[in-house]
Amino acid sequence: MKYCKDNLFQIINQSLNKNGKLKKRLLKEKKATYVPFPPLSPQLKKALIEVGINKLYQHQLEAFELASKGKNLVVVTGMASGKSLAYHLPVLNRLLSEEKATALYLFPTKALTQNQLSFLLSLGLEIEIGVYDGDTPLNERQYLRKQGRLILSNPDIINLGLLPQHQRWANFLKNLTFIVVDEVHILKGVFGSHVALIFRRLNRIIDLYGAKPQYLMASATISNPRELAEKLTGQKFEVVDQDAAPRPQRFFFFYNPPWLRTAERRRSANSIAAFLLKKLSEEGFKTLVFNKSKILCELILQMARKRLSPKKRSKIVAYRAGYLPEERRKIESLFFNEKVLGVSAT
């Protein structure tokens, strides 16, 4: 982007520092700790180098070594620290060395699933990889059950599409080597309790087919990753939490909206989010606004668009469940290519 952080600070200060309380927190820059590749399949090593990866962070190597020893592990490092590569490496290396081995990846959102699918396919490995979710055509589902070796899915589909008809998954399950669960910090509360029961049913069925897969999990930084992972699956875990990735200087803004004069309540956080979505995208900053519901997602989009000129309204869009698969793929592409600058998403 052409804009420096000073422009961003000025916009935020001018937009929010009006009777409300605005606080800023700085996270200082941190250098990376790099290490060479461990012993990898020649095909995997070549593929990584071709996509620009020629060394690892220390925590990625630690995760690979623990996984190679048969340990269940949870990687808990910062945002954009290469957590996904930490679980990709042991999985892909094993699948390339054992032609019948299979792996199951579980993600909480379809956008994350598609993002990881794109990376895996970019490696060009000789592994049958595919997504099995609500958007997958019936003929493709049948193919993946029989031929898929690395399947990307989500807990809901496992509950509805695998557990009740596990006989149709027999070949995949008897060779299951890894179960990967990304963004595990989302699996908490009532939702986490439901997913924990799904894992217990899945473990019993896998045991029926004689497989002993390892669990590899990844999470944002949380205080109790081992406790969460073990309660979810009922198994023992190792933790990798020493983040060796570089981190640029970052700023976090915390804002408490001002009181309204006409009522004993504060200004709506939703209206402020809509204003920031409009203002920042209008100024050329790529902006994501996260919402708790589909209705709120669309509401904030409409509030932001009303404040934009007609020519610029197409620069901000919504992204949520209920859109057709091709619509979601289009939005992802437009945002990555900066043709869309603002997204109101669930």
Short mmCIF file of C-alpha atoms in Angstrom, two decimals:
data_model
loop_
_atom_site.label_atom_id
_atom_site.label_comp_id
_atom_site.label_asym_id
_atom_site.label_seq_id
_atom_site.Cartn_x
_atom_site.Cartn_y
_atom_site.Cartn_z
CA MET A 1 0.00 0.00 0.00
CA LYS A 2 1.13 3.58 -0.63
CA TYR A 3 0.12 4.79 2.81
CA CYS A 4 2.37 4.75 5.85
CA LYS A 5 1.30 4.10 9.42
CA ASP A 6 1.31 7.84 10.19
CA ASN A 7 -1.62 8.29 7.80
CA LEU A 8 -3.48 5.50 9.56
CA PHE A 9 -2.82 6.95 13.04
CA GLN A 10 -4.01 10.36 11.92
CA ILE A 11 -7.23 8.96 10.44
CA ILE A 12 -8.01 6.90 13.55
CA ASN A 13 -7.24 9.77 15.92
CA GLN A 14 -9.40 12.21 13.96
CA SER A 15 -12.22 9.68 13.57
CA LEU A 16 -12.42 8.34 17.10
CA ASN A 17 -10.89 10.81 19.51
CA LYS A 18 -14.15 12.76 19.93
CA ASN A 19 -15.28 12.47 23.55
CA GLY A 20 -14.70 8.71 23.48
CA LYS A 21 -11.65 7.11 25.10
CA LEU A 22 -8.95 5.98 22.69
CA LYS A 23 -5.92 4.02 23.90
CA LYS A 24 -3.00 2.74 21.88
CA ARG A 25 -0.68 -0.16 22.68
CA LEU A 26 2.62 -0.86 20.95
CA LEU A 27 4.10 -4.32 20.28
CA LYS A 28 7.78 -3.91 19.46
CA GLU A 29 9.54 -5.41 16.47
CA LYS A 30 11.07 -8.88 16.92
CA LYS A 31 13.71 -10.64 14.80
CA ALA A 32 13.29 -14.20 13.51
CA THR A 33 15.22 -17.31 14.53
CA TYR A 34 15.85 -19.38 11.40
CA VAL A 35 16.98 -23.00 11.12
CA PRO A 36 17.73 -25.26 8.11
CA PHE A 37 15.35 -27.95 6.86
CA PRO A 38 15.21 -31.25 8.76
CA PRO A 39 15.46 -34.46 6.69
CA LEU A 40 12.51 -34.18 4.30
CA SER A 41 11.21 -36.06 1.29
CA PRO A 42 13.14 -34.76 -1.75
CA GLN A 43 9.83 -34.02 -3.48
CA LEU A 44 8.59 -31.95 -0.54
CA LYS A 45 11.88 -30.09 -0.13
CA LYS A 46 11.95 -29.20 -3.83
CA ALA A 47 8.31 -28.03 -3.73
CA LEU A 48 8.96 -25.77 -0.73
CA ILE A 49 12.00 -24.17 -2.36
CA GLU A 50 10.03 -23.56 -5.55
CA VAL A 51 7.38 -21.57 -3.64
CA GLY A 52 10.07 -19.53 -1.88
CA ILE A 53 10.50 -21.43 1.41
CA ASN A 54 14.15 -22.38 1.91
CA LYS A 55 14.42 -22.33 5.70
CA LEU A 56 12.21 -22.70 8.76
CA TYR A 57 11.51 -20.91 11.99
CA GLN A 58 12.75 -22.63 15.14
CA HIS A 59 9.22 -23.47 16.35
CA GLN A 60 8.39 -25.13 13.00
CA LEU A 61 11.40 -27.42 13.36
CA GLU A 62 10.44 -28.21 16.97
CA ALA A 63 6.92 -29.14 15.86
CA PHE A 64 8.28 -31.35 13.07
CA GLU A 65 10.61 -33.20 15.46
CA LEU A 66 7.86 -33.80 18.04
CA ALA A 67 5.44 -35.01 15.36
CA SER A 68 8.14 -37.31 13.96
CA LYS A 69 8.35 -38.91 17.41
CA GLY A 70 4.62 -39.69 17.32
CA LYS A 71 3.55 -36.96 19.75
CA ASN A 72 0.24 -35.13 19.72
CA LEU A 73 1.04 -31.44 19.72
CA VAL A 74 -0.51 -28.01 19.76
CA VAL A 75 1.37 -25.08 18.20
CA VAL A 76 0.58 -21.80 19.94
CA THR A 77 2.41 -18.89 18.34
CA GLY A 78 1.43 -15.45 17.10
CA MET A 79 -0.52 -14.39 14.06
CA ALA A 80 1.28 -14.94 10.74
CA SER A 81 4.01 -16.99 12.46
CA GLY A 82 3.81 -20.00 10.14
CA LYS A 83 1.63 -22.24 12.32
CA SER A 84 0.12 -23.91 9.25
CA LEU A 85 3.53 -24.91 7.88
CA ALA A 86 4.33 -26.38 11.30
CA TYR A 87 1.63 -29.01 10.78
CA HIS A 88 1.90 -29.24 6.97
CA LEU A 89 5.51 -30.43 7.11
CA PRO A 90 5.09 -33.63 9.17
CA VAL A 91 1.82 -34.49 7.41
CA LEU A 92 3.08 -34.05 3.85
CA ASN A 93 6.39 -35.72 4.62
CA ARG A 94 4.58 -38.79 5.97
CA LEU A 95 2.07 -38.96 3.12
CA LEU A 96 4.87 -38.83 0.57
CA SER A 97 6.84 -41.60 2.29
CA GLU A 98 3.83 -43.88 2.95
CA GLU A 99 1.63 -44.20 -0.14
CA LYS A 100 -1.49 -45.36 1.76
CA ALA A 101 -1.35 -42.90 4.67
CA THR A 102 -4.19 -40.37 4.94
CA ALA A 103 -4.79 -37.14 6.86
CA LEU A 104 -7.85 -35.14 7.92
CA TYR A 105 -7.69 -31.35 8.28
CA LEU A 106 -10.45 -29.54 10.20
CA PHE A 107 -11.01 -25.77 9.95
CA PRO A 108 -13.70 -23.53 11.49
CA THR A 109 -14.36 -21.48 8.33
CA LYS A 110 -14.58 -22.12 4.60
CA ALA A 111 -12.36 -19.12 3.83
CA LEU A 112 -9.53 -20.63 5.89
CA THR A 113 -10.12 -24.00 4.23
CA GLN A 114 -9.80 -22.47 0.77
CA ASN A 115 -6.69 -20.55 1.80
CA GLN A 116 -4.92 -23.70 2.97
CA LEU A 117 -6.14 -25.65 -0.06
CA SER A 118 -4.56 -23.05 -2.36
CA PHE A 119 -1.21 -23.38 -0.60
CA LEU A 120 -1.27 -27.18 -0.65
CA LEU A 121 -2.15 -27.29 -4.34
CA SER A 122 0.57 -24.73 -5.13
CA LEU A 123 3.17 -27.27 -3.98
CA GLY A 124 2.22 -29.61 -6.82
CA LEU A 125 2.71 -32.77 -4.77
CA GLU A 126 1.53 -36.19 -5.95
CA ILE A 127 -1.14 -36.45 -3.25
CA GLU A 128 -4.91 -36.53 -3.75
CA ILE A 129 -6.07 -33.39 -1.92
CA GLY A 130 -9.63 -32.09 -1.73
CA VAL A 131 -12.26 -30.24 0.29
CA TYR A 132 -15.18 -32.21 1.72
CA ASP A 133 -17.83 -29.79 2.99
CA GLY A 134 -21.32 -28.55 2.22
CA ASP A 135 -20.16 -27.03 -1.08
CA THR A 136 -18.63 -30.27 -2.41
CA PRO A 137 -20.59 -31.87 -5.30
CA LEU A 138 -21.89 -35.41 -4.66
CA ASN A 139 -19.71 -37.07 -7.29
CA GLU A 140 -16.62 -35.41 -5.84
CA ARG A 141 -17.56 -36.53 -2.33
CA GLN A 142 -17.68 -40.14 -3.47
CA TYR A 143 -14.27 -39.79 -5.13
CA LEU A 144 -12.70 -38.24 -2.02
CA ARG A 145 -14.06 -40.98 0.25
CA LYS A 146 -12.39 -43.62 -1.92
CA GLN A 147 -9.28 -41.88 -3.27
CA GLY A 148 -8.65 -38.83 -1.08
CA ARG A 149 -5.49 -38.87 1.00
CA LEU A 150 -5.57 -35.36 2.47
CA ILE A 151 -9.11 -34.12 3.08
CA LEU A 152 -9.96 -30.63 4.34
CA SER A 153 -13.26 -30.37 6.21
CA ASN A 154 -14.89 -29.07 9.40
CA PRO A 155 -16.36 -30.60 12.60
CA ASP A 156 -19.96 -30.20 11.39
CA ILE A 157 -19.36 -32.31 8.28
CA ILE A 158 -17.54 -34.95 10.35
CA ASN A 159 -20.61 -35.13 12.58
CA LEU A 160 -23.10 -35.29 9.69
CA GLY A 161 -21.20 -36.90 6.85
CA LEU A 162 -18.55 -39.20 8.30
CA LEU A 163 -19.59 -40.57 11.69
CA PRO A 164 -23.09 -41.85 10.70
CA GLN A 165 -21.75 -43.57 7.56
CA HIS A 166 -18.22 -44.48 8.55
CA GLN A 167 -18.36 -47.72 6.56
CA ARG A 168 -18.17 -45.63 3.37
CA TRP A 169 -14.97 -44.08 4.75
CA ALA A 170 -13.36 -47.39 5.69
CA ASN A 171 -10.33 -47.12 3.41
CA PHE A 172 -9.61 -43.55 4.51
CA LEU A 173 -10.09 -44.29 8.22
CA LYS A 174 -7.98 -47.44 8.44
CA ASN A 175 -5.01 -45.50 7.02
CA LEU A 176 -5.63 -42.28 8.96
CA THR A 177 -2.29 -40.98 10.23
CA PHE A 178 -2.96 -37.36 11.23
CA ILE A 179 -5.91 -35.27 12.39
CA VAL A 180 -5.13 -31.58 12.12
CA VAL A 181 -7.31 -29.02 13.92
CA ASP A 182 -6.62 -25.36 13.17
CA GLU A 183 -7.82 -22.33 15.15
CA VAL A 184 -8.47 -24.59 18.12
CA HIS A 185 -9.03 -21.62 20.47
CA ILE A 186 -12.48 -21.23 18.85
CA LEU A 187 -13.53 -24.61 20.26
CA LYS A 188 -14.62 -23.39 23.68
CA GLY A 189 -17.79 -23.17 25.72
CA VAL A 190 -20.91 -25.03 24.57
CA PHE A 191 -19.60 -25.26 21.00
CA GLY A 192 -16.32 -26.72 22.24
CA SER A 193 -18.22 -29.26 24.33
CA HIS A 194 -20.10 -30.45 21.26
CA VAL A 195 -16.88 -30.75 19.24
CA ALA A 196 -15.23 -32.65 22.11
CA LEU A 197 -18.01 -35.25 21.88
CA ILE A 198 -17.50 -35.45 18.10
CA PHE A 199 -13.80 -36.17 18.66
CA ARG A 200 -14.62 -38.91 21.15
CA ARG A 201 -17.00 -40.58 18.70
CA LEU A 202 -14.40 -40.17 15.95
CA ASN A 203 -11.71 -41.74 18.16
CA ARG A 204 -13.91 -44.77 18.87
CA ILE A 205 -14.65 -45.30 15.18
CA ILE A 206 -10.99 -44.87 14.19
CA ASP A 207 -10.06 -47.42 16.84
CA LEU A 208 -12.56 -49.81 15.24
CA TYR A 209 -10.54 -49.62 12.00
CA GLY A 210 -7.23 -50.11 13.82
CA ALA A 211 -5.68 -46.71 13.11
CA LYS A 212 -3.78 -44.59 15.67
CA PRO A 213 -3.62 -41.06 14.23
CA GLN A 214 -1.75 -38.20 15.85
CA TYR A 215 -3.50 -34.93 16.60
CA LEU A 216 -1.75 -31.76 15.42
CA MET A 217 -3.43 -28.56 16.55
CA ALA A 218 -2.74 -24.87 16.02
CA SER A 219 -4.06 -21.90 17.93
CA ALA A 220 -3.67 -18.22 18.54
CA THR A 221 -1.85 -17.45 21.76
CA ILE A 222 -3.93 -18.69 24.70
CA SER A 223 -2.94 -19.36 28.29
CA ASN A 224 -4.01 -23.03 28.54
CA PRO A 225 -3.39 -24.74 25.17
CA ARG A 226 -2.49 -28.14 26.65
CA GLU A 227 -5.55 -28.22 28.89
CA LEU A 228 -7.85 -27.23 26.01
CA ALA A 229 -6.39 -29.76 23.56
CA GLU A 230 -6.50 -32.60 26.09
CA LYS A 231 -10.07 -31.86 27.16
CA LEU A 232 -11.18 -31.70 23.52
CA THR A 233 -9.66 -35.04 22.52
CA GLY A 234 -9.05 -36.96 25.75
CA GLN A 235 -5.39 -37.47 24.77
CA LYS A 236 -2.00 -36.19 25.96
CA PHE A 237 -0.35 -33.25 24.18
CA GLU A 238 2.97 -31.48 23.85
CA VAL A 239 3.01 -27.68 23.46
CA VAL A 240 5.12 -25.63 21.07
CA ASP A 241 4.81 -22.00 22.16
CA GLN A 242 8.20 -20.32 21.63
CA ASP A 243 7.46 -18.07 18.66
CA ALA A 244 10.58 -17.72 16.48
CA ALA A 245 8.91 -15.82 13.62
CA PRO A 246 9.72 -12.17 12.92
CA ARG A 247 7.20 -9.58 13.95
CA PRO A 248 7.02 -6.02 12.69
CA GLN A 249 6.10 -3.18 14.99
CA ARG A 250 2.34 -3.34 15.64
CA PHE A 251 -0.20 -1.00 17.14
CA PHE A 252 -3.47 -1.94 18.81
CA PHE A 253 -6.19 0.63 19.34
CA PHE A 254 -8.78 0.27 22.09
CA TYR A 255 -11.81 2.53 21.88
CA ASN A 256 -14.66 3.16 24.29
CA PRO A 257 -17.47 5.04 22.47
CA PRO A 258 -18.70 8.36 23.89
CA TRP A 259 -21.94 8.80 25.81
CA LEU A 260 -24.94 10.05 23.88
CA ARG A 261 -26.47 13.27 25.12
CA THR A 262 -30.05 12.11 24.68
CA ALA A 263 -29.79 8.83 26.55
CA GLU A 264 -27.81 7.12 29.25
CA ARG A 265 -25.96 4.88 26.83
CA ARG A 266 -22.92 5.01 24.65
CA ARG A 267 -22.79 5.44 20.90
CA SER A 268 -23.28 2.16 19.05
CA ALA A 269 -20.07 0.21 18.40
CA ASN A 270 -21.71 -1.01 15.17
CA SER A 271 -22.05 2.52 13.78
CA ILE A 272 -18.42 3.23 14.66
CA ALA A 273 -17.31 0.00 12.96
CA ALA A 274 -19.29 1.00 9.85
CA PHE A 275 -17.72 4.45 9.86
CA LEU A 276 -14.20 3.02 10.15
CA LEU A 277 -14.89 0.49 7.39
CA LYS A 278 -15.97 3.34 5.13
CA LYS A 279 -13.19 5.74 6.13
CA LEU A 280 -10.23 3.36 6.03
CA SER A 281 -11.20 1.65 2.78
CA GLU A 282 -11.88 5.06 1.25
CA GLU A 283 -8.34 6.10 2.20
CA GLY A 284 -6.85 2.98 0.60
CA PHE A 285 -6.31 0.74 3.65
CA LYS A 286 -7.40 -2.90 3.39
CA THR A 287 -9.90 -3.32 6.23
CA LEU A 288 -11.72 -6.28 7.79
CA VAL A 289 -14.64 -5.85 10.18
CA PHE A 290 -15.67 -9.01 12.03
CA ASN A 291 -19.25 -9.51 13.21
CA LYS A 292 -21.06 -12.06 15.38
CA SER A 293 -23.99 -12.66 13.03
CA LYS A 294 -24.97 -12.62 9.36
CA ILE A 295 -27.55 -9.88 9.99
CA LEU A 296 -25.00 -7.63 11.66
CA CYS A 297 -22.55 -8.33 8.85
CA GLU A 298 -25.01 -7.01 6.25
CA LEU A 299 -26.16 -4.14 8.47
CA ILE A 300 -22.64 -2.74 8.90
CA LEU A 301 -22.03 -3.09 5.17
CA GLN A 302 -25.18 -1.09 4.36
CA MET A 303 -24.34 1.58 6.96
CA ALA A 304 -20.85 1.97 5.48
CA ARG A 305 -22.05 2.06 1.87
CA LYS A 306 -24.55 4.84 2.60
CA ARG A 307 -21.63 7.06 3.56
CA LEU A 308 -19.70 6.36 0.34
CA SER A 309 -20.14 7.87 -3.10
CA PRO A 310 -21.89 5.54 -5.60
CA LYS A 311 -18.62 4.94 -7.48
CA LYS A 312 -16.83 3.67 -4.37
CA ARG A 313 -19.58 1.47 -2.90
CA SER A 314 -18.36 -1.58 -4.80
CA LYS A 315 -15.04 -1.30 -2.94
CA ILE A 316 -16.61 -2.73 0.22
CA VAL A 317 -18.51 -6.04 0.39
CA ALA A 318 -19.89 -8.58 2.87
CA TYR A 319 -18.56 -12.10 3.37
CA ARG A 320 -20.65 -14.61 5.28
CA ALA A 321 -22.35 -17.98 5.29
CA GLY A 322 -25.26 -18.19 2.86
CA TYR A 323 -23.35 -16.96 -0.17
CA LEU A 324 -22.80 -19.40 -3.02
CA PRO A 325 -19.32 -20.99 -3.16
CA GLU A 326 -18.42 -19.15 -6.37
CA GLU A 327 -19.45 -15.84 -4.76
CA ARG A 328 -17.15 -16.45 -1.79
CA ARG A 329 -14.22 -17.44 -4.04
CA LYS A 330 -14.74 -14.24 -6.07
CA ILE A 331 -14.75 -12.06 -2.94
CA GLU A 332 -11.58 -13.74 -1.64
CA SER A 333 -9.81 -13.14 -4.95
CA LEU A 334 -10.92 -9.50 -5.15
CA PHE A 335 -9.74 -8.80 -1.60
CA PHE A 336 -6.36 -10.53 -2.04
CA ASN A 337 -5.81 -8.56 -5.28
CA GLU A 338 -6.87 -5.27 -3.62
CA LYS A 339 -9.77 -4.68 -6.01
CA VAL A 340 -11.94 -4.77 -2.90
CA LEU A 341 -10.53 -2.89 0.10
CA GLY A 342 -13.17 -3.36 2.79
CA VAL A 343 -14.95 -6.51 3.97
CA SER A 344 -17.67 -6.91 6.59
CA ALA A 345 -17.41 -10.56 7.59
CA THR A 346 -18.61 -13.13 10.10
#
